[in-house]
PDB file of C-alpha atoms in Angstrom:
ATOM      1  CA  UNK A   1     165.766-133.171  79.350  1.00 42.00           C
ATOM      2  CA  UNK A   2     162.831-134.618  80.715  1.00 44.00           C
ATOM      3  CA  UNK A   3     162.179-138.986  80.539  1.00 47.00           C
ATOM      4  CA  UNK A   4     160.407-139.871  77.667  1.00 51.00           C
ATOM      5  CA  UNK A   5     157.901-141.910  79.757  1.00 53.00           C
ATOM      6  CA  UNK A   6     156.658-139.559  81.492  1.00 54.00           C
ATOM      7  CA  UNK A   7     156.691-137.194  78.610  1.00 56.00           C
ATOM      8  CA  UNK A   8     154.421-134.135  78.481  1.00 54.00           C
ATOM      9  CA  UNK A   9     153.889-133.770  82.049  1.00 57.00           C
ATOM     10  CA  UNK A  10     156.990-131.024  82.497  1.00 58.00           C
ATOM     11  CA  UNK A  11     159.132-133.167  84.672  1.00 57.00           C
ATOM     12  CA  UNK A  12     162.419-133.347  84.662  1.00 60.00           C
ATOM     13  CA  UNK A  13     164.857-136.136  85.217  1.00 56.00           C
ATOM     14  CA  UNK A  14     166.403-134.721  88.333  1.00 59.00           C
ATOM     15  CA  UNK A  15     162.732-134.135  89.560  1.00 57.00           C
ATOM     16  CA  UNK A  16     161.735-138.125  88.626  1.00 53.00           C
ATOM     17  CA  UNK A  17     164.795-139.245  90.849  1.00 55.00           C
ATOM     18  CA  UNK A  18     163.407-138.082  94.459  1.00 57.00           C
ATOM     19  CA  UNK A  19     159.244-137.863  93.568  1.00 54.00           C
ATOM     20  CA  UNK A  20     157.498-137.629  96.644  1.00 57.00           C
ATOM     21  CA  UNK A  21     161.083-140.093  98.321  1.00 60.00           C
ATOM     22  CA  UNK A  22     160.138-142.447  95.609  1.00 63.00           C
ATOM     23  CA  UNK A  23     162.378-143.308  92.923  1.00 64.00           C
ATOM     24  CA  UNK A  24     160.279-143.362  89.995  1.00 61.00           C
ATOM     25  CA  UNK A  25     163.101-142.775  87.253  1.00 64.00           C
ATOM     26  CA  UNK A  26     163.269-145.512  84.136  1.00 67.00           C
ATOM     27  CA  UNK A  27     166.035-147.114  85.764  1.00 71.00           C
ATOM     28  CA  UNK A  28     164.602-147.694  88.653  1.00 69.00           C
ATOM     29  CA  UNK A  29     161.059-148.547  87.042  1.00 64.00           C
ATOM     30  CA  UNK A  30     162.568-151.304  84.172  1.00 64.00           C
ATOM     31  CA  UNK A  31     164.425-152.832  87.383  1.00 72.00           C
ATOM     32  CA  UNK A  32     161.111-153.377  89.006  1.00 69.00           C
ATOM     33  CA  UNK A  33     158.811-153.444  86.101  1.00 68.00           C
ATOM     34  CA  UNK A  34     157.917-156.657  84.468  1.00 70.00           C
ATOM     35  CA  UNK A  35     160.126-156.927  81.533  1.00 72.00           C
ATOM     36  CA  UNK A  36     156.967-156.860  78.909  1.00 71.00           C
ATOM     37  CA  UNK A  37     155.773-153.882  80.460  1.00 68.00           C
ATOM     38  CA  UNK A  38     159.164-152.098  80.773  1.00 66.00           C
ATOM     39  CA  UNK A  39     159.783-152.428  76.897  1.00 69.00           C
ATOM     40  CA  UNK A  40     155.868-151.343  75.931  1.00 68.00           C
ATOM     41  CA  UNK A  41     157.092-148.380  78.219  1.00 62.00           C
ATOM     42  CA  UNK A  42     160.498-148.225  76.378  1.00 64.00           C
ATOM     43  CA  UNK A  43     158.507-147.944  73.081  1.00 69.00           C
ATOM     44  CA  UNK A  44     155.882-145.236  74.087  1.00 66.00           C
ATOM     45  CA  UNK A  45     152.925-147.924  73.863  1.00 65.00           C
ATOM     46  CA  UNK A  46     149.784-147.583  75.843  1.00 61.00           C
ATOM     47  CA  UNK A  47     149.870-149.865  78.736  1.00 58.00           C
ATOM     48  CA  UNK A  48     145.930-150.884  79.999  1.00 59.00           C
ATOM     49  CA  UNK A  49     145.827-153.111  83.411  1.00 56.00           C
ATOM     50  CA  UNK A  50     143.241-155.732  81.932  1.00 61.00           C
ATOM     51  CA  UNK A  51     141.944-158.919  83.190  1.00 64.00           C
ATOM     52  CA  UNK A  52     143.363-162.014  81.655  1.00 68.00           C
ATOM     53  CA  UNK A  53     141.032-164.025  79.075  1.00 68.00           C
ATOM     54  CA  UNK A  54     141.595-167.041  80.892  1.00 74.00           C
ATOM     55  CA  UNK A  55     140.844-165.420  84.010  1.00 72.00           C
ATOM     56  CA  UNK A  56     138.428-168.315  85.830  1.00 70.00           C
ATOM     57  CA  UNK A  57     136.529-165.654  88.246  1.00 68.00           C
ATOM     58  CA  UNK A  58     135.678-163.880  84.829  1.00 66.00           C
ATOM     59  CA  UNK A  59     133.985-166.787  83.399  1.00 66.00           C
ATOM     60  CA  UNK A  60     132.769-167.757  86.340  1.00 64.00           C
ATOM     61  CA  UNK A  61     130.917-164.370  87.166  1.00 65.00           C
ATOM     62  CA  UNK A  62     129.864-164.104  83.497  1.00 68.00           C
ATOM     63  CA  UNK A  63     125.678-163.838  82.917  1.00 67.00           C
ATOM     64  CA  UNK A  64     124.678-165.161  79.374  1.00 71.00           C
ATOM     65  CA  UNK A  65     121.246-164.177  78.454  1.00 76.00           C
ATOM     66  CA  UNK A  66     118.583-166.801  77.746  1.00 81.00           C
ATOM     67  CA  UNK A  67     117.630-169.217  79.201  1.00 90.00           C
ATOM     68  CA  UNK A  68     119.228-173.335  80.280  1.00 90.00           C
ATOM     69  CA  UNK A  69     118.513-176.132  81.036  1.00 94.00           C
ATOM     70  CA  UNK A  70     120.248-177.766  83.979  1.00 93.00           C
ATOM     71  CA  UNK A  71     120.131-181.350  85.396  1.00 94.00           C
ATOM     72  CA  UNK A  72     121.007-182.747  88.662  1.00 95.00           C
ATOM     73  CA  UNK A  73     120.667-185.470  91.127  1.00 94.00           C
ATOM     74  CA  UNK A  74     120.565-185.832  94.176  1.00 94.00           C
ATOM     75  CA  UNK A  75     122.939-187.176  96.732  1.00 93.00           C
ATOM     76  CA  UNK A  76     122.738-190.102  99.078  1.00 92.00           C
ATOM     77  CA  UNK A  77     121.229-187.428 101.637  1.00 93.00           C
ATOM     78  CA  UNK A  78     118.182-186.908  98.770  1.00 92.00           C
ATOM     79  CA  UNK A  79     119.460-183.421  98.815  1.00 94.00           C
ATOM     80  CA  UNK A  80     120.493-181.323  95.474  1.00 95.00           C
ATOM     81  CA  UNK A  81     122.133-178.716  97.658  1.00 94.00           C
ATOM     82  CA  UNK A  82     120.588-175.832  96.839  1.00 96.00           C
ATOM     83  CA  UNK A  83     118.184-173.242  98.908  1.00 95.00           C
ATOM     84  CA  UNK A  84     115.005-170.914  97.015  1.00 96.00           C
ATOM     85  CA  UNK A  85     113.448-167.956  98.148  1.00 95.00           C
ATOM     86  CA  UNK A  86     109.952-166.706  96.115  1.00 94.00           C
ATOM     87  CA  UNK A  87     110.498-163.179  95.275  1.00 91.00           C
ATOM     88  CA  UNK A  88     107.807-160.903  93.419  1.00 90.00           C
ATOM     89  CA  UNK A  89     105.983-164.215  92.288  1.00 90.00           C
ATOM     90  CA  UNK A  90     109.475-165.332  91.188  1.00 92.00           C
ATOM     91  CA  UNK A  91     111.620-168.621  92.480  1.00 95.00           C
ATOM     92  CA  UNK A  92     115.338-167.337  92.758  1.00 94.00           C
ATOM     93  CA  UNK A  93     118.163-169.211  93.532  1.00 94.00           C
ATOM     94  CA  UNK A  94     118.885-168.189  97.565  1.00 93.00           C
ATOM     95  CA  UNK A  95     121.835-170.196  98.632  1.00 94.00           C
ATOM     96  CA  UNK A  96     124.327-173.295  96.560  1.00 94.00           C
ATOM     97  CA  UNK A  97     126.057-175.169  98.863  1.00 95.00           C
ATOM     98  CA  UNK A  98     129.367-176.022  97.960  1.00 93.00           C
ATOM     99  CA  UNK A  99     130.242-179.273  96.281  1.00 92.00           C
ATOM    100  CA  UNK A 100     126.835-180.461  96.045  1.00 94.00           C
ATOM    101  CA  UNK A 101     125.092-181.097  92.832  1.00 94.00           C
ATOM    102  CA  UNK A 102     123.794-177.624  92.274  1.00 94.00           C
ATOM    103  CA  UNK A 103     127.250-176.242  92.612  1.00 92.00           C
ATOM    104  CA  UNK A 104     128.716-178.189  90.337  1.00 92.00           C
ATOM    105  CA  UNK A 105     125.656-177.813  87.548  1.00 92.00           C
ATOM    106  CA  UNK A 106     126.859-174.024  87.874  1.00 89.00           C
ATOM    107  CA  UNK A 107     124.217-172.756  89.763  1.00 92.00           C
ATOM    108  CA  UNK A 108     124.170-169.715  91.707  1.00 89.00           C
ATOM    109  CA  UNK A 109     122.881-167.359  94.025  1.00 89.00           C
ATOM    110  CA  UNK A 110     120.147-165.145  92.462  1.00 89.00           C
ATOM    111  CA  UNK A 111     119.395-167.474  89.072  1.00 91.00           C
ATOM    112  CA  UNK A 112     116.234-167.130  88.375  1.00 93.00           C
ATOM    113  CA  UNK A 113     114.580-170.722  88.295  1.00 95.00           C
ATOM    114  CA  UNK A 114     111.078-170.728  85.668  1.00 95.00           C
ATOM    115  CA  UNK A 115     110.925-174.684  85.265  1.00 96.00           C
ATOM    116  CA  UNK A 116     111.130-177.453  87.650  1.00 96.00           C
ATOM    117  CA  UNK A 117     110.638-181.047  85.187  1.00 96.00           C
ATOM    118  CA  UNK A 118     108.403-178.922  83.092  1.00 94.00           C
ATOM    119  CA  UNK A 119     106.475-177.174  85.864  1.00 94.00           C
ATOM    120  CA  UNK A 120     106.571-173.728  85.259  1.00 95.00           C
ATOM    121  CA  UNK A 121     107.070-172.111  88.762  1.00 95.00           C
ATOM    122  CA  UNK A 122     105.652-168.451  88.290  1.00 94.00           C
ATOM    123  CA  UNK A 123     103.790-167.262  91.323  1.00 94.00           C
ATOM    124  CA  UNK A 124     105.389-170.061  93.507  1.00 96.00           C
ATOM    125  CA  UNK A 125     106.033-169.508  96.840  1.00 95.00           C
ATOM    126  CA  UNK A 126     108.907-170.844  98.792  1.00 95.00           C
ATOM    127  CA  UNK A 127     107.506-173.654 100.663  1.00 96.00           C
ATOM    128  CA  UNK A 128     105.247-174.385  97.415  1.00 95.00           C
ATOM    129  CA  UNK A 129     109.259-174.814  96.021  1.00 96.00           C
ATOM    130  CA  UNK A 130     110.773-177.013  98.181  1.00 95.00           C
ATOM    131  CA  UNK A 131     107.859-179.566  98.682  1.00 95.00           C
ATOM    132  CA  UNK A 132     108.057-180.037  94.937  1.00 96.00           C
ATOM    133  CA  UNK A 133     112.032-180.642  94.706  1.00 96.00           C
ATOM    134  CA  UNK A 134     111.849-182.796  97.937  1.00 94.00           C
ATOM    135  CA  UNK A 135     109.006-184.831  96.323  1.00 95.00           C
ATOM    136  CA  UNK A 136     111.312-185.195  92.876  1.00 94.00           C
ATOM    137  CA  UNK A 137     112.870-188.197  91.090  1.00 94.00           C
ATOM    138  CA  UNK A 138     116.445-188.320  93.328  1.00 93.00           C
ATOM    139  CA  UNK A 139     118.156-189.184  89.373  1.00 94.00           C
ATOM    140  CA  UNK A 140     116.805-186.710  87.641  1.00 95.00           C
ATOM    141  CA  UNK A 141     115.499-183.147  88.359  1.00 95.00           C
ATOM    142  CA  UNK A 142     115.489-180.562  85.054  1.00 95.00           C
ATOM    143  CA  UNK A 143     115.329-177.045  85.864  1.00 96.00           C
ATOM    144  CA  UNK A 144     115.129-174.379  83.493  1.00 95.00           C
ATOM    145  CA  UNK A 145     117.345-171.418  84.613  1.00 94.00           C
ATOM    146  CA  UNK A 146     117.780-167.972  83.792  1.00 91.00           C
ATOM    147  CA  UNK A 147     121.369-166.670  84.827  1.00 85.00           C
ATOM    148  CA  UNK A 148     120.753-163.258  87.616  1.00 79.00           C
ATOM    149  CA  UNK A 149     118.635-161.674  85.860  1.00 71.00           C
ATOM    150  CA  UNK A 150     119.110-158.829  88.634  1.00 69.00           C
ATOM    151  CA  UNK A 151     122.397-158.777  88.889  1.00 62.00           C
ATOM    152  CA  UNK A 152     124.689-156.349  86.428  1.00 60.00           C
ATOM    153  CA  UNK A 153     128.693-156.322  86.167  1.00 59.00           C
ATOM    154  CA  UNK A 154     130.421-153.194  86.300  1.00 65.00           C
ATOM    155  CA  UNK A 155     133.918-152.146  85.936  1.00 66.00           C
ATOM    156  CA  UNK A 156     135.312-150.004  88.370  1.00 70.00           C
ATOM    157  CA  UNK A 157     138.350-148.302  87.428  1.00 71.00           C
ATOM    158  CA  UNK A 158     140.541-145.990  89.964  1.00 73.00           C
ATOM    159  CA  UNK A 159     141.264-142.590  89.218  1.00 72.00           C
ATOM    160  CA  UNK A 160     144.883-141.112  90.072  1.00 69.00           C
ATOM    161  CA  UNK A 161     143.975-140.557  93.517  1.00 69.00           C
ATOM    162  CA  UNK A 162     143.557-144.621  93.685  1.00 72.00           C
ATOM    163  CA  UNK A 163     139.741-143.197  94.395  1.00 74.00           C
ATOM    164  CA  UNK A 164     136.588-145.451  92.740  1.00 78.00           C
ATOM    165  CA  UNK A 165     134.196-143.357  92.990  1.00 79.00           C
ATOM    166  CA  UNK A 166     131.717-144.488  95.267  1.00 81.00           C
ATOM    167  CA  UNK A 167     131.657-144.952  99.551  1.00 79.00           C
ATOM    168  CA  UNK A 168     131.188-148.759 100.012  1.00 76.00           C
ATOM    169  CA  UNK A 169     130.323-149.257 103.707  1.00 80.00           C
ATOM    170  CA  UNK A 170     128.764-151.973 105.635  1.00 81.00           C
ATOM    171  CA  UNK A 171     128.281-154.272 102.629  1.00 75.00           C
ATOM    172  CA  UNK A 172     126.743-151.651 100.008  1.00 79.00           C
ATOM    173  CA  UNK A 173     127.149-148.812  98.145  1.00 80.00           C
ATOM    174  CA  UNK A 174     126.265-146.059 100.297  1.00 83.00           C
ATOM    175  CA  UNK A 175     127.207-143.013  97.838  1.00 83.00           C
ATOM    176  CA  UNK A 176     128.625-141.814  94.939  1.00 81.00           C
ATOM    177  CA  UNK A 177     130.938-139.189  94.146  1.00 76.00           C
ATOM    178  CA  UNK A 178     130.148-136.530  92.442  1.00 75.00           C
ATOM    179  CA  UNK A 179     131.563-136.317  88.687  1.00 70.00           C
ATOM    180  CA  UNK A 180     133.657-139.136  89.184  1.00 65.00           C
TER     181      UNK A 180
END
């Protein structure tokens, strides 16, 4: 008779009780499987490892299209804590420091900034930047912001050989696997 969650694949209980030296028979899997989980598995349902809702890193990682508006101040230092970078006659968003004014207004590294107080910034270069913000009204700086416009989110999901399809080596993606 073979275990009806592992039904279909030709196993056989006997077989599920020594896989590989791992004990991967229901009793042993509804002793260590969350109890939610154990009776979607009791029941046949699909089971799909998914990110929480409320999962903070999800919102905070999230790029809304359009464009904002974001105000800050700056600190007793006269600095908003936040470093740009000109980029293909673009002002991008280089570095937020953490706790400052820029981090907590939800910027972050590679938003796109168009408007500083109403100045549109096109063409700008990095100095060009900086003189302007430094030169600003300490209580009030508007920006208008474009959330990475360059960046994209992907969902990377292992295949039964716990493989994701790509070599990742020295900080980037240095290949991808064939039909993966």
């Amino acid at each position: 008779p073979s275990s009806s969650l592992y039904a279909g694949l030709g196993l056989e209980v006997e077989e599920l009780a020594s896989f590989a030296g791992l004990d991967i028979s229901e009793g042993a899997l509804t002793q260590y499987v969350p109890t939610d989980i154990a009776q979607a598995l009791a029941t046949n349902q699909r089971i799909v490892a998914i990110t929480p809702d409320n999962d903070k890193n999800i919102k905070r990682a999230e790029i809304k299209q359009g464009v904002r508006q974001v105000i800050l101040a700056k600190d007793g230092m006269g600095k908003l804590g936040l470093a740009v970078e000109s980029i293909n006659k673009g002002v991008f968003v280089a570095h937020v420091w953490a706790g400052s004014a820029a981090a907590m207004a939800g910027l972050r590294f590679g938003d796109q900034i168009l408007q500083i107080n109403g100045e549109t910034v096109a063409g700008w270069t990095r100095k060009n930047t900086t003189g302007f913000l430094q030169k600003a009204d300490a209580t009030k700086v508007t920006l208008a912001v474009r959330d990475r416009p360059y960046s994209r989110c992907i969902t990377v999901v292992k295949d039964s050989h716990n493989q994701i399809g790509f070599v990742f080596k020295e900080g980037k993606i240095s290949a991808i696997v064939k039909d993966s």
